[in-house]
mmCIF file with all atom_site columns, C-alpha atoms and ligand atoms in Angstrom:
data_model
loop_
_atom_site.group_PDB
_atom_site.id
_atom_site.type_symbol
_atom_site.label_atom_id
_atom_site.label_alt_id
_atom_site.label_comp_id
_atom_site.label_asym_id
_atom_site.label_entity_id
_atom_site.label_seq_id
_atom_site.pdbx_PDB_ins_code
_atom_site.Cartn_x
_atom_site.Cartn_y
_atom_site.Cartn_z
_atom_site.occupancy
_atom_site.B_iso_or_equiv
_atom_site.pdbx_formal_charge
_atom_site.auth_seq_id
_atom_site.auth_comp_id
_atom_site.auth_asym_id
_atom_site.auth_atom_id
_atom_site.pdbx_PDB_model_num
ATOM   1   C CA  . MET A 1 1   ? -16.420 24.088 -6.895  1.00 0.00 ? 257 MET A CA  1
ATOM   2   C CA  . PHE A 1 2   ? -14.274 20.928 -6.412  1.00 0.00 ? 258 PHE A CA  1
ATOM   3   C CA  . LYS A 1 3   ? -16.345 17.801 -5.826  1.00 0.00 ? 259 LYS A CA  1
ATOM   4   C CA  . THR A 1 4   ? -13.538 15.303 -5.802  1.00 0.00 ? 260 THR A CA  1
ATOM   5   C CA  . VAL A 1 5   ? -10.103 16.015 -4.329  1.00 0.00 ? 261 VAL A CA  1
ATOM   6   C CA  . LEU A 1 6   ? -6.916  13.949 -4.272  1.00 0.00 ? 262 LEU A CA  1
ATOM   7   C CA  . LEU A 1 7   ? -4.791  14.301 -1.135  1.00 0.00 ? 263 LEU A CA  1
ATOM   8   C CA  . PRO A 1 8   ? -1.373  12.603 -1.550  1.00 0.00 ? 264 PRO A CA  1
ATOM   9   C CA  . ILE A 1 9   ? 0.277   11.937 1.792   1.00 0.00 ? 265 ILE A CA  1
ATOM   10  C CA  . ASP A 1 10  ? 3.596   10.646 3.029   1.00 0.00 ? 266 ASP A CA  1
ATOM   11  C CA  . LEU A 1 11  ? 2.594   8.472  5.982   1.00 0.00 ? 267 LEU A CA  1
ATOM   12  C CA  . SER A 1 12  ? 5.970   9.038  7.584   1.00 0.00 ? 268 SER A CA  1
ATOM   13  C CA  . ALA A 1 13  ? 5.607   12.854 7.529   1.00 0.00 ? 269 ALA A CA  1
ATOM   14  C CA  . PRO A 1 14  ? 2.646   14.272 9.492   1.00 0.00 ? 270 PRO A CA  1
ATOM   15  C CA  . SER A 1 15  ? 3.478   17.684 7.939   1.00 0.00 ? 271 SER A CA  1
ATOM   16  C CA  . SER A 1 16  ? 2.141   16.210 4.662   1.00 0.00 ? 272 SER A CA  1
ATOM   17  C CA  . TRP A 1 17  ? -1.402  16.246 6.061   1.00 0.00 ? 273 TRP A CA  1
ATOM   18  C CA  . GLU A 1 18  ? -1.550  18.480 9.176   1.00 0.00 ? 274 GLU A CA  1
ATOM   19  C CA  . HIS A 1 19  ? -2.666  21.522 7.189   1.00 0.00 ? 275 HIS A CA  1
ATOM   20  C CA  . ALA A 1 20  ? -3.394  19.838 3.848   1.00 0.00 ? 276 ALA A CA  1
ATOM   21  C CA  . LEU A 1 21  ? -6.136  17.516 5.181   1.00 0.00 ? 277 LEU A CA  1
ATOM   22  C CA  . PRO A 1 22  ? -8.272  20.374 6.615   1.00 0.00 ? 278 PRO A CA  1
ATOM   23  C CA  . ALA A 1 23  ? -7.823  22.281 3.394   1.00 0.00 ? 279 ALA A CA  1
ATOM   24  C CA  . ALA A 1 24  ? -8.792  19.275 1.279   1.00 0.00 ? 280 ALA A CA  1
ATOM   25  C CA  . LEU A 1 25  ? -11.893 18.724 3.375   1.00 0.00 ? 281 LEU A CA  1
ATOM   26  C CA  . ARG A 1 26  ? -12.919 22.363 3.011   1.00 0.00 ? 282 ARG A CA  1
ATOM   27  C CA  . LEU A 1 27  ? -12.451 22.221 -0.735  1.00 0.00 ? 283 LEU A CA  1
ATOM   28  C CA  . CYS A 1 28  ? -14.379 18.991 -1.369  1.00 0.00 ? 284 CYS A CA  1
ATOM   29  C CA  . GLN A 1 29  ? -17.081 19.700 1.222   1.00 0.00 ? 285 GLN A CA  1
ATOM   30  C CA  . PRO A 1 30  ? -18.052 16.138 2.161   1.00 0.00 ? 286 PRO A CA  1
ATOM   31  C CA  . GLU A 1 31  ? -21.197 17.411 3.863   1.00 0.00 ? 287 GLU A CA  1
ATOM   32  C CA  . GLU A 1 32  ? -22.342 18.538 0.393   1.00 0.00 ? 288 GLU A CA  1
ATOM   33  C CA  . GLY A 1 33  ? -21.514 15.183 -1.230  1.00 0.00 ? 289 GLY A CA  1
ATOM   34  C CA  . GLY A 1 34  ? -17.837 15.803 -2.035  1.00 0.00 ? 290 GLY A CA  1
ATOM   35  C CA  . VAL A 1 35  ? -15.404 12.931 -2.184  1.00 0.00 ? 291 VAL A CA  1
ATOM   36  C CA  . LEU A 1 36  ? -11.877 12.699 -0.799  1.00 0.00 ? 292 LEU A CA  1
ATOM   37  C CA  . HIS A 1 37  ? -9.285  10.367 -2.353  1.00 0.00 ? 293 HIS A CA  1
ATOM   38  C CA  . VAL A 1 38  ? -6.173  9.800  -0.239  1.00 0.00 ? 294 VAL A CA  1
ATOM   39  C CA  . LEU A 1 39  ? -3.077  8.413  -1.966  1.00 0.00 ? 295 LEU A CA  1
ATOM   40  C CA  . THR A 1 40  ? 0.129   7.129  -0.499  1.00 0.00 ? 296 THR A CA  1
ATOM   41  C CA  . VAL A 1 41  ? 2.932   5.961  -2.732  1.00 0.00 ? 297 VAL A CA  1
ATOM   42  C CA  . VAL A 1 42  ? 5.490   3.305  -1.942  1.00 0.00 ? 298 VAL A CA  1
ATOM   43  C CA  . PRO A 1 43  ? 8.543   4.798  -3.642  1.00 0.00 ? 299 PRO A CA  1
ATOM   44  C CA  . ASP A 1 44  ? 10.350  2.903  -6.348  1.00 0.00 ? 300 ASP A CA  1
ATOM   45  C CA  . PHE A 1 45  ? 13.999  1.931  -5.877  1.00 0.00 ? 301 PHE A CA  1
ATOM   46  C CA  . GLY A 1 46  ? 14.242  1.824  -9.657  1.00 0.00 ? 302 GLY A CA  1
ATOM   47  C CA  . MET A 1 47  ? 17.456  0.195  -10.796 1.00 0.00 ? 303 MET A CA  1
ATOM   48  C CA  . SER A 1 48  ? 19.454  1.604  -7.888  1.00 0.00 ? 304 SER A CA  1
ATOM   49  C CA  . VAL A 1 49  ? 22.008  -0.513 -6.086  1.00 0.00 ? 305 VAL A CA  1
ATOM   50  C CA  . VAL A 1 50  ? 19.926  -0.132 -2.927  1.00 0.00 ? 306 VAL A CA  1
ATOM   51  C CA  . GLY A 1 51  ? 17.077  -2.131 -4.437  1.00 0.00 ? 307 GLY A CA  1
ATOM   52  C CA  . THR A 1 52  ? 19.232  -5.150 -4.989  1.00 0.00 ? 308 THR A CA  1
ATOM   53  C CA  . TYR A 1 53  ? 19.588  -5.604 -1.224  1.00 0.00 ? 309 TYR A CA  1
ATOM   54  C CA  . PHE A 1 54  ? 15.886  -6.184 -0.690  1.00 0.00 ? 310 PHE A CA  1
ATOM   55  C CA  . ALA A 1 55  ? 13.887  -9.425 -1.137  1.00 0.00 ? 311 ALA A CA  1
ATOM   56  C CA  . THR A 1 56  ? 12.085  -9.622 -4.476  1.00 0.00 ? 312 THR A CA  1
ATOM   57  C CA  . ASP A 1 57  ? 8.689   -9.533 -2.799  1.00 0.00 ? 313 ASP A CA  1
ATOM   58  C CA  . PHE A 1 58  ? 9.717   -6.517 -0.660  1.00 0.00 ? 314 PHE A CA  1
ATOM   59  C CA  . GLU A 1 59  ? 7.598   -4.090 -2.669  1.00 0.00 ? 315 GLU A CA  1
ATOM   60  C CA  . GLU A 1 60  ? 4.522   -6.347 -2.483  1.00 0.00 ? 316 GLU A CA  1
ATOM   61  C CA  . GLN A 1 61  ? 4.927   -6.701 1.295   1.00 0.00 ? 317 GLN A CA  1
ATOM   62  C CA  . ALA A 1 62  ? 5.515   -2.927 1.633   1.00 0.00 ? 318 ALA A CA  1
ATOM   63  C CA  . MET A 1 63  ? 2.289   -2.247 -0.348  1.00 0.00 ? 319 MET A CA  1
ATOM   64  C CA  . HIS A 1 64  ? 0.364   -4.513 1.939   1.00 0.00 ? 320 HIS A CA  1
ATOM   65  C CA  . LYS A 1 65  ? 1.726   -2.917 5.185   1.00 0.00 ? 321 LYS A CA  1
ATOM   66  C CA  . VAL A 1 66  ? 1.282   0.572  3.823   1.00 0.00 ? 322 VAL A CA  1
ATOM   67  C CA  . GLY A 1 67  ? -2.333  -0.295 2.888   1.00 0.00 ? 323 GLY A CA  1
ATOM   68  C CA  . GLU A 1 68  ? -2.934  -1.318 6.495   1.00 0.00 ? 324 GLU A CA  1
ATOM   69  C CA  . ALA A 1 69  ? -1.296  1.822  7.823   1.00 0.00 ? 325 ALA A CA  1
ATOM   70  C CA  . LEU A 1 70  ? -3.361  3.958  5.480   1.00 0.00 ? 326 LEU A CA  1
ATOM   71  C CA  . THR A 1 71  ? -6.598  2.328  6.698   1.00 0.00 ? 327 THR A CA  1
ATOM   72  C CA  . VAL A 1 72  ? -5.579  3.220  10.274  1.00 0.00 ? 328 VAL A CA  1
ATOM   73  C CA  . TRP A 1 73  ? -4.672  6.767  9.236   1.00 0.00 ? 329 TRP A CA  1
ATOM   74  C CA  . VAL A 1 74  ? -8.100  7.217  7.652   1.00 0.00 ? 330 VAL A CA  1
ATOM   75  C CA  . ALA A 1 75  ? -9.880  5.968  10.784  1.00 0.00 ? 331 ALA A CA  1
ATOM   76  C CA  . ASP A 1 76  ? -7.741  8.283  12.978  1.00 0.00 ? 332 ASP A CA  1
ATOM   77  C CA  . ASN A 1 77  ? -7.820  11.421 10.884  1.00 0.00 ? 333 ASN A CA  1
ATOM   78  C CA  . VAL A 1 78  ? -10.799 11.681 8.524   1.00 0.00 ? 334 VAL A CA  1
ATOM   79  C CA  . PRO A 1 79  ? -14.040 12.837 10.156  1.00 0.00 ? 335 PRO A CA  1
ATOM   80  C CA  . ASP A 1 80  ? -16.911 10.308 10.255  1.00 0.00 ? 336 ASP A CA  1
ATOM   81  C CA  . GLY A 1 81  ? -19.413 10.773 7.431   1.00 0.00 ? 337 GLY A CA  1
ATOM   82  C CA  . THR A 1 82  ? -16.744 11.702 4.878   1.00 0.00 ? 338 THR A CA  1
ATOM   83  C CA  . GLU A 1 83  ? -16.756 9.675  1.674   1.00 0.00 ? 339 GLU A CA  1
ATOM   84  C CA  . VAL A 1 84  ? -13.086 8.760  1.542   1.00 0.00 ? 340 VAL A CA  1
ATOM   85  C CA  . HIS A 1 85  ? -11.267 6.350  -0.727  1.00 0.00 ? 341 HIS A CA  1
ATOM   86  C CA  . PRO A 1 86  ? -7.735  5.270  0.247   1.00 0.00 ? 342 PRO A CA  1
ATOM   87  C CA  . HIS A 1 87  ? -5.285  4.249  -2.507  1.00 0.00 ? 343 HIS A CA  1
ATOM   88  C CA  . VAL A 1 88  ? -1.762  2.772  -2.361  1.00 0.00 ? 344 VAL A CA  1
ATOM   89  C CA  . THR A 1 89  ? 0.400   2.644  -5.420  1.00 0.00 ? 345 THR A CA  1
ATOM   90  C CA  . HIS A 1 90  ? 4.017   1.976  -6.166  1.00 0.00 ? 346 HIS A CA  1
ATOM   91  C CA  . GLY A 1 91  ? 6.493   3.861  -8.322  1.00 0.00 ? 347 GLY A CA  1
ATOM   92  C CA  . ARG A 1 92  ? 7.841   7.386  -8.640  1.00 0.00 ? 348 ARG A CA  1
ATOM   93  C CA  . VAL A 1 93  ? 5.907   9.557  -6.209  1.00 0.00 ? 349 VAL A CA  1
ATOM   94  C CA  . TYR A 1 94  ? 5.148   12.435 -8.540  1.00 0.00 ? 350 TYR A CA  1
ATOM   95  C CA  . ASP A 1 95  ? 4.286   10.147 -11.496 1.00 0.00 ? 351 ASP A CA  1
ATOM   96  C CA  . GLN A 1 96  ? 1.881   8.183  -9.282  1.00 0.00 ? 352 GLN A CA  1
ATOM   97  C CA  . ILE A 1 97  ? 0.161   11.316 -8.044  1.00 0.00 ? 353 ILE A CA  1
ATOM   98  C CA  . ILE A 1 98  ? -0.256  12.702 -11.581 1.00 0.00 ? 354 ILE A CA  1
ATOM   99  C CA  . ASN A 1 99  ? -1.517  9.370  -12.937 1.00 0.00 ? 355 ASN A CA  1
ATOM   100 C CA  . ALA A 1 100 ? -3.905  8.791  -9.997  1.00 0.00 ? 356 ALA A CA  1
ATOM   101 C CA  . ALA A 1 101 ? -5.408  12.252 -10.467 1.00 0.00 ? 357 ALA A CA  1
ATOM   102 C CA  . ASP A 1 102 ? -6.147  11.453 -14.099 1.00 0.00 ? 358 ASP A CA  1
ATOM   103 C CA  . LYS A 1 103 ? -7.421  7.935  -13.528 1.00 0.00 ? 359 LYS A CA  1
ATOM   104 C CA  . LEU A 1 104 ? -9.683  8.919  -10.651 1.00 0.00 ? 360 LEU A CA  1
ATOM   105 C CA  . GLY A 1 105 ? -10.907 11.933 -12.569 1.00 0.00 ? 361 GLY A CA  1
ATOM   106 C CA  . VAL A 1 106 ? -10.498 14.286 -9.548  1.00 0.00 ? 362 VAL A CA  1
ATOM   107 C CA  . ASP A 1 107 ? -11.199 17.998 -9.842  1.00 0.00 ? 363 ASP A CA  1
ATOM   108 C CA  . ALA A 1 108 ? -8.179  19.076 -7.767  1.00 0.00 ? 364 ALA A CA  1
ATOM   109 C CA  . ILE A 1 109 ? -5.042  17.920 -5.949  1.00 0.00 ? 365 ILE A CA  1
ATOM   110 C CA  . VAL A 1 110 ? -4.254  19.285 -2.506  1.00 0.00 ? 366 VAL A CA  1
ATOM   111 C CA  . MET A 1 111 ? -0.779  18.780 -1.115  1.00 0.00 ? 367 MET A CA  1
ATOM   112 C CA  . ALA A 1 112 ? 1.654   20.197 1.414   1.00 0.00 ? 368 ALA A CA  1
ATOM   113 C CA  . SER A 1 113 ? 4.543   22.132 -0.096  1.00 0.00 ? 369 SER A CA  1
ATOM   114 C CA  . HIS A 1 114 ? 7.482   20.341 1.625   1.00 0.00 ? 370 HIS A CA  1
ATOM   115 C CA  . ARG A 1 115 ? 8.679   19.087 4.940   1.00 0.00 ? 371 ARG A CA  1
ATOM   116 C CA  . PRO A 1 116 ? 9.343   21.975 7.340   1.00 0.00 ? 372 PRO A CA  1
ATOM   117 C CA  . GLU A 1 117 ? 12.767  20.735 8.332   1.00 0.00 ? 373 GLU A CA  1
ATOM   118 C CA  . LEU A 1 118 ? 13.911  21.298 4.756   1.00 0.00 ? 374 LEU A CA  1
ATOM   119 C CA  . THR A 1 119 ? 13.890  25.038 4.999   1.00 0.00 ? 375 THR A CA  1
ATOM   120 C CA  . ASP A 1 120 ? 16.144  25.923 2.147   1.00 0.00 ? 376 ASP A CA  1
ATOM   121 C CA  . TYR A 1 121 ? 13.517  25.506 -0.531  1.00 0.00 ? 377 TYR A CA  1
ATOM   122 C CA  . LEU A 1 122 ? 9.830   26.338 -0.746  1.00 0.00 ? 378 LEU A CA  1
ATOM   123 C CA  . LEU A 1 123 ? 8.509   23.539 -2.845  1.00 0.00 ? 379 LEU A CA  1
ATOM   124 C CA  . GLY A 1 124 ? 9.604   19.943 -2.423  1.00 0.00 ? 380 GLY A CA  1
ATOM   125 C CA  . PRO A 1 125 ? 10.674  17.867 -5.429  1.00 0.00 ? 381 PRO A CA  1
ATOM   126 C CA  . ASN A 1 126 ? 7.373   15.962 -5.713  1.00 0.00 ? 382 ASN A CA  1
ATOM   127 C CA  . ALA A 1 127 ? 5.182   18.995 -5.098  1.00 0.00 ? 383 ALA A CA  1
ATOM   128 C CA  . ALA A 1 128 ? 7.145   20.962 -7.760  1.00 0.00 ? 384 ALA A CA  1
ATOM   129 C CA  . ARG A 1 129 ? 6.663   18.290 -10.392 1.00 0.00 ? 385 ARG A CA  1
ATOM   130 C CA  . VAL A 1 130 ? 2.987   17.796 -9.633  1.00 0.00 ? 386 VAL A CA  1
ATOM   131 C CA  . VAL A 1 131 ? 2.359   21.549 -9.886  1.00 0.00 ? 387 VAL A CA  1
ATOM   132 C CA  . ARG A 1 132 ? 4.194   21.660 -13.217 1.00 0.00 ? 388 ARG A CA  1
ATOM   133 C CA  . HIS A 1 133 ? 2.723   18.541 -14.845 1.00 0.00 ? 389 HIS A CA  1
ATOM   134 C CA  . ALA A 1 134 ? -0.751  17.801 -13.380 1.00 0.00 ? 390 ALA A CA  1
ATOM   135 C CA  . ASN A 1 135 ? -3.786  18.322 -15.547 1.00 0.00 ? 391 ASN A CA  1
ATOM   136 C CA  . GLN A 1 136 ? -5.829  19.465 -12.543 1.00 0.00 ? 392 GLN A CA  1
ATOM   137 C CA  . SER A 1 137 ? -5.746  22.502 -10.277 1.00 0.00 ? 393 SER A CA  1
ATOM   138 C CA  . VAL A 1 138 ? -3.178  22.007 -7.538  1.00 0.00 ? 394 VAL A CA  1
ATOM   139 C CA  . PHE A 1 139 ? -3.647  23.640 -4.140  1.00 0.00 ? 395 PHE A CA  1
ATOM   140 C CA  . VAL A 1 140 ? -0.281  23.814 -2.398  1.00 0.00 ? 396 VAL A CA  1
ATOM   141 C CA  . VAL A 1 141 ? -0.591  24.207 1.362   1.00 0.00 ? 397 VAL A CA  1
ATOM   142 C CA  . ARG A 1 142 ? 2.268   25.808 3.286   1.00 0.00 ? 398 ARG A CA  1
ATOM   143 C CA  . GLY A 1 143 ? 2.838   24.662 6.803   1.00 0.00 ? 399 GLY A CA  1
ATOM   144 C CA  . ASP A 1 144 ? 4.642   27.729 8.082   1.00 0.00 ? 400 ASP A CA  1
HETATM 145 P P1  . ADP B 2 .   ? 9.745   16.853 0.793   1.00 0.00 ? 223 ADP B P1  1
HETATM 146 O O1  . ADP B 2 .   ? 10.979  16.250 0.182   1.00 0.00 ? 223 ADP B O1  1
HETATM 147 O O2  . ADP B 2 .   ? 10.046  18.147 1.564   1.00 0.00 ? 223 ADP B O2  1
HETATM 148 O O3  . ADP B 2 .   ? 8.936   15.898 1.557   1.00 0.00 ? 223 ADP B O3  1
HETATM 149 P P2  . ADP B 2 .   ? 7.931   16.498 -1.381  1.00 0.00 ? 223 ADP B P2  1
HETATM 150 O O4  . ADP B 2 .   ? 7.748   17.273 -2.603  1.00 0.00 ? 223 ADP B O4  1
HETATM 151 O O5  . ADP B 2 .   ? 8.410   15.091 -1.472  1.00 0.00 ? 223 ADP B O5  1
HETATM 152 O O6  . ADP B 2 .   ? 8.867   17.342 -0.440  1.00 0.00 ? 223 ADP B O6  1
HETATM 153 O O7  . ADP B 2 .   ? 6.617   16.454 -0.520  1.00 0.00 ? 223 ADP B O7  1
HETATM 154 C C1  . ADP B 2 .   ? 5.546   17.315 -0.752  1.00 0.00 ? 223 ADP B C1  1
HETATM 155 C C2  . ADP B 2 .   ? 4.283   16.531 -0.864  1.00 0.00 ? 223 ADP B C2  1
HETATM 156 O O8  . ADP B 2 .   ? 4.475   15.454 -1.784  1.00 0.00 ? 223 ADP B O8  1
HETATM 157 C C3  . ADP B 2 .   ? 3.822   15.807 0.388   1.00 0.00 ? 223 ADP B C3  1
HETATM 158 O O9  . ADP B 2 .   ? 3.176   16.691 1.295   1.00 0.00 ? 223 ADP B O9  1
HETATM 159 C C4  . ADP B 2 .   ? 2.828   14.815 -0.243  1.00 0.00 ? 223 ADP B C4  1
HETATM 160 O O10 . ADP B 2 .   ? 1.636   15.511 -0.656  1.00 0.00 ? 223 ADP B O10 1
HETATM 161 C C5  . ADP B 2 .   ? 3.573   14.417 -1.476  1.00 0.00 ? 223 ADP B C5  1
HETATM 162 N N1  . ADP B 2 .   ? 4.340   13.183 -1.196  1.00 0.00 ? 223 ADP B N1  1
HETATM 163 C C6  . ADP B 2 .   ? 5.628   13.028 -0.810  1.00 0.00 ? 223 ADP B C6  1
HETATM 164 N N2  . ADP B 2 .   ? 5.900   11.742 -0.645  1.00 0.00 ? 223 ADP B N2  1
HETATM 165 C C7  . ADP B 2 .   ? 4.781   11.068 -0.865  1.00 0.00 ? 223 ADP B C7  1
HETATM 166 C C8  . ADP B 2 .   ? 4.427   9.664  -0.869  1.00 0.00 ? 223 ADP B C8  1
HETATM 167 N N3  . ADP B 2 .   ? 5.286   8.694  -0.579  1.00 0.00 ? 223 ADP B N3  1
HETATM 168 N N4  . ADP B 2 .   ? 3.135   9.324  -1.159  1.00 0.00 ? 223 ADP B N4  1
HETATM 169 C C9  . ADP B 2 .   ? 2.231   10.302 -1.492  1.00 0.00 ? 223 ADP B C9  1
HETATM 170 N N5  . ADP B 2 .   ? 2.482   11.581 -1.565  1.00 0.00 ? 223 ADP B N5  1
HETATM 171 C C10 . ADP B 2 .   ? 3.754   11.975 -1.224  1.00 0.00 ? 223 ADP B C10 1
#
């Protein structure tokens, strides 16, 4: 049904893939030729005061480090034999997820709903925006 799936993950939050990765693999069925795209976004500081305290090449360095971390994550978590494409982008998390889904032409996005420690809402800010604005089907995976 879904041949290509985009799985956006927050590398600092294992809850963003613990249940979502198995769901993504089941949906894209790599053994049948399905393809998994994994995206992690280095968030934008925008024009905030915080951003002015970082070196100008901070974002470039962060992208590089995150790229390395994502390669390790793929080796540690994605089963051998899966066609998997890692992607690192920079900007607003939800914008990047929506744009990547369009650019890559995926059939569906699979993402965890929110971090479990934030129990007072059911859909995190990025998940909510992706559900509302993505052009693809979005499979929201609850962790609890
Ligand atoms: P929370 O604030 O509880 O983490 P979010 O809406 O930000 O809620 O997170 C839900 C999902 O959004 C994550 O499981 C992941 O799929 C996606 N997401 C969050 N941060 C990132 C990031 N930096 N890169 C890629 N995807 C992210």
